[in-house]
Amino acid sequence: ESEAALSLRLQPNLGEGHHALGLCHYWFDHDYDAALREFDIARKLVPNDATVPWDIAAIKRRQGHWDEALADYRQILTIDPENANVVRDLLYVYCAMRNWPEAQKGAERLLALAPDSINAKAQLGYVEFWRTGSTARLKSEMAGIPAGKDPDGAVTSFRIDASLIDRDGLTAQQVLS
């Protein structure tokens, strides 16, 4: 925090300094109001920096201000339309809002932007489950991942999850083994 504050003493209109100070308030202090104040200043000073509204949207999402977060994520995509991380976060907002048609579009867009992403494949499967009650897509996406590819146990976790959703404890146990 001291480095961000120092940068603003040296150059008070440094957008990156306000952004950095806002990140300190956000991540270290969990002071969302102070973070949003700094991010608002930064957004005015560096209007084409997509990371500032992304952090604003993340706070609004955590606060449950879905419509505001949605507007911010959409605005970010006008600046950085190929940012898979923003598309993923927008997908999370649509899921939280239970807007399944938009969530489906978001999941498909995420997979198109990151076709090798295990998370993108899983998200598409989860959206189908939430929309229809079927785990078929989640299972098929996980089945298409080569054996031995399981970063941080994600594939195993998704496979177990699908089995438990289907109340298939035997398969869940086999996957876990």
Coordinates of C-alpha atoms in Angstrom, one line a residue:
E1 CA 0.0 0.0 0.0
S2 CA 2.8 2.4 0.8
E3 CA 4.2 2.2 -2.7
A4 CA 0.8 3.1 -4.3
A5 CA 0.5 6.0 -1.8
L6 CA 4.0 7.1 -2.6
S7 CA 3.3 7.0 -6.4
L8 CA 0.2 9.3 -5.8
R9 CA 2.2 11.7 -3.7
L10 CA 4.7 12.0 -6.5
Q11 CA 2.0 12.1 -9.2
P12 CA -1.6 12.6 -7.9
N13 CA -3.2 12.1 -11.3
L14 CA -1.6 8.8 -12.0
G15 CA -4.4 6.4 -12.8
E16 CA -2.3 3.4 -12.3
G17 CA -1.5 4.6 -8.8
H18 CA -5.2 5.0 -7.9
H19 CA -5.8 1.6 -9.3
A20 CA -3.0 0.0 -7.3
L21 CA -4.2 1.7 -4.1
G22 CA -7.8 0.5 -4.9
L23 CA -6.4 -3.0 -5.2
C24 CA -4.8 -2.7 -1.8
H25 CA -8.1 -1.6 -0.3
Y26 CA -9.9 -4.4 -2.1
W27 CA -7.6 -7.4 -1.5
F28 CA -5.8 -6.6 1.7
D29 CA -8.3 -4.5 3.7
H30 CA -11.5 -5.8 2.2
D31 CA -12.7 -2.2 2.2
Y32 CA -14.9 -2.2 -0.9
D33 CA -16.0 1.4 -0.5
A34 CA -12.5 2.7 -0.4
A35 CA -11.5 0.5 -3.3
L36 CA -14.4 1.7 -5.4
R37 CA -13.5 5.3 -4.7
E38 CA -10.0 4.7 -5.9
F39 CA -11.2 2.7 -8.9
D40 CA -13.6 5.4 -9.9
I41 CA -10.7 7.9 -10.0
A42 CA -8.6 5.5 -11.9
R43 CA -11.3 4.8 -14.5
K44 CA -11.6 8.5 -15.2
L45 CA -7.8 8.8 -15.6
V46 CA -7.3 5.7 -17.7
P47 CA -10.6 5.2 -19.5
N48 CA -9.2 2.6 -21.9
D49 CA -7.8 0.3 -19.3
A50 CA -10.1 -2.7 -19.0
T51 CA -8.6 -3.9 -15.7
V52 CA -10.1 -1.0 -13.7
P53 CA -13.8 -1.7 -14.6
W54 CA -13.1 -5.4 -14.2
D55 CA -12.1 -4.9 -10.6
I56 CA -15.1 -2.6 -10.1
A57 CA -17.4 -5.3 -11.6
A58 CA -15.8 -8.0 -9.4
I59 CA -16.7 -6.0 -6.3
K60 CA -20.2 -5.3 -7.5
R61 CA -20.6 -9.0 -8.2
R62 CA -19.4 -9.9 -4.7
Q63 CA -21.9 -7.4 -3.3
G64 CA -24.7 -8.9 -5.2
H65 CA -25.3 -5.8 -7.4
W66 CA -25.9 -8.0 -10.4
D67 CA -27.2 -5.4 -12.8
E68 CA -24.3 -3.0 -12.2
A69 CA -21.8 -5.8 -12.5
L70 CA -23.5 -6.9 -15.7
A71 CA -23.2 -3.4 -17.2
D72 CA -19.6 -3.1 -16.2
Y73 CA -18.6 -6.5 -17.7
R74 CA -20.4 -5.6 -20.9
Q75 CA -18.6 -2.3 -21.0
I76 CA -15.3 -4.0 -20.5
L77 CA -16.0 -6.3 -23.5
T78 CA -16.3 -3.2 -25.7
I79 CA -12.7 -2.4 -24.8
D80 CA -11.3 -5.9 -24.7
P81 CA -13.8 -8.2 -26.5
E82 CA -11.5 -11.3 -26.6
N83 CA -10.8 -11.4 -22.9
A84 CA -11.8 -14.9 -21.8
N85 CA -11.5 -14.0 -18.1
V86 CA -14.1 -11.2 -18.5
V87 CA -16.4 -13.5 -20.5
R88 CA -16.1 -16.1 -17.7
D89 CA -17.0 -13.5 -15.0
L90 CA -19.9 -12.3 -17.1
L91 CA -21.0 -15.9 -17.3
Y92 CA -20.9 -16.2 -13.5
V93 CA -23.2 -13.1 -13.2
Y94 CA -25.7 -14.6 -15.7
C95 CA -25.7 -17.8 -13.6
A96 CA -26.2 -15.9 -10.4
M97 CA -29.1 -14.1 -12.0
R98 CA -30.5 -17.4 -13.3
N99 CA -30.5 -16.0 -16.8
W100 CA -29.9 -19.4 -18.5
P101 CA -30.1 -18.3 -22.2
E102 CA -27.4 -15.7 -21.7
A103 CA -25.4 -18.0 -19.5
Q104 CA -25.5 -20.6 -22.3
K105 CA -24.3 -18.0 -24.8
G106 CA -21.6 -16.9 -22.4
A107 CA -20.4 -20.5 -21.9
E108 CA -20.3 -21.1 -25.6
R109 CA -18.4 -17.9 -26.1
L110 CA -16.0 -18.8 -23.3
L111 CA -15.3 -22.2 -24.9
A112 CA -14.8 -20.5 -28.3
L113 CA -12.2 -18.1 -26.8
A114 CA -10.5 -20.8 -24.7
P115 CA -11.2 -24.2 -26.5
D116 CA -8.5 -26.0 -24.4
S117 CA -9.7 -24.7 -21.1
I118 CA -11.0 -27.4 -18.8
N119 CA -12.9 -24.7 -16.8
A120 CA -14.6 -23.5 -20.0
K121 CA -15.7 -27.0 -20.8
A122 CA -17.0 -27.6 -17.3
Q123 CA -18.9 -24.3 -17.3
L124 CA -20.7 -25.3 -20.4
G125 CA -21.7 -28.6 -18.8
Y126 CA -22.8 -26.9 -15.6
V127 CA -24.9 -24.4 -17.4
E128 CA -26.6 -27.2 -19.2
F129 CA -27.3 -28.9 -15.9
W130 CA -28.7 -25.8 -14.3
R131 CA -30.9 -25.2 -17.4
T132 CA -32.1 -28.7 -18.0
G133 CA -31.1 -30.9 -15.1
S134 CA -28.9 -33.1 -17.3
T135 CA -25.2 -33.8 -16.5
A136 CA -24.7 -35.3 -20.0
R137 CA -22.7 -32.3 -21.3
L138 CA -20.6 -32.1 -18.3
K139 CA -19.8 -35.8 -18.5
S140 CA -19.1 -35.6 -22.2
E141 CA -16.8 -32.6 -21.9
M142 CA -14.8 -34.3 -19.1
A143 CA -14.7 -37.6 -21.0
G144 CA -13.0 -35.8 -23.9
I145 CA -10.1 -34.7 -21.7
P146 CA -7.1 -37.0 -22.2
A147 CA -6.2 -39.4 -19.4
G148 CA -3.5 -37.9 -17.1
K149 CA -4.5 -34.3 -17.8
D150 CA -6.0 -33.2 -14.4
P151 CA -4.5 -29.8 -13.4
D152 CA -5.1 -29.3 -9.7
G153 CA -7.5 -32.2 -9.7
A154 CA -10.1 -30.1 -11.6
V155 CA -11.1 -32.9 -14.0
T156 CA -11.5 -35.4 -11.1
S157 CA -13.5 -32.8 -9.2
F158 CA -15.9 -32.2 -12.1
R159 CA -16.3 -35.9 -12.7
I160 CA -17.1 -36.6 -9.1
D161 CA -19.5 -33.7 -9.1
A162 CA -21.4 -35.0 -12.1
S163 CA -21.6 -38.5 -10.5
L164 CA -22.9 -37.1 -7.2
I165 CA -25.4 -34.9 -8.9
D166 CA -26.7 -38.0 -10.6
R167 CA -26.6 -39.8 -7.2
D168 CA -24.2 -42.3 -8.6
G169 CA -21.9 -42.8 -5.6
L170 CA -20.2 -45.9 -7.0
T171 CA -18.9 -43.9 -10.0
A172 CA -17.9 -41.0 -7.8
Q173 CA -15.9 -43.5 -5.6
Q174 CA -14.3 -45.0 -8.7
V175 CA -13.3 -41.6 -10.0
L176 CA -11.9 -40.7 -6.6
S177 CA -9.9 -43.9 -6.5

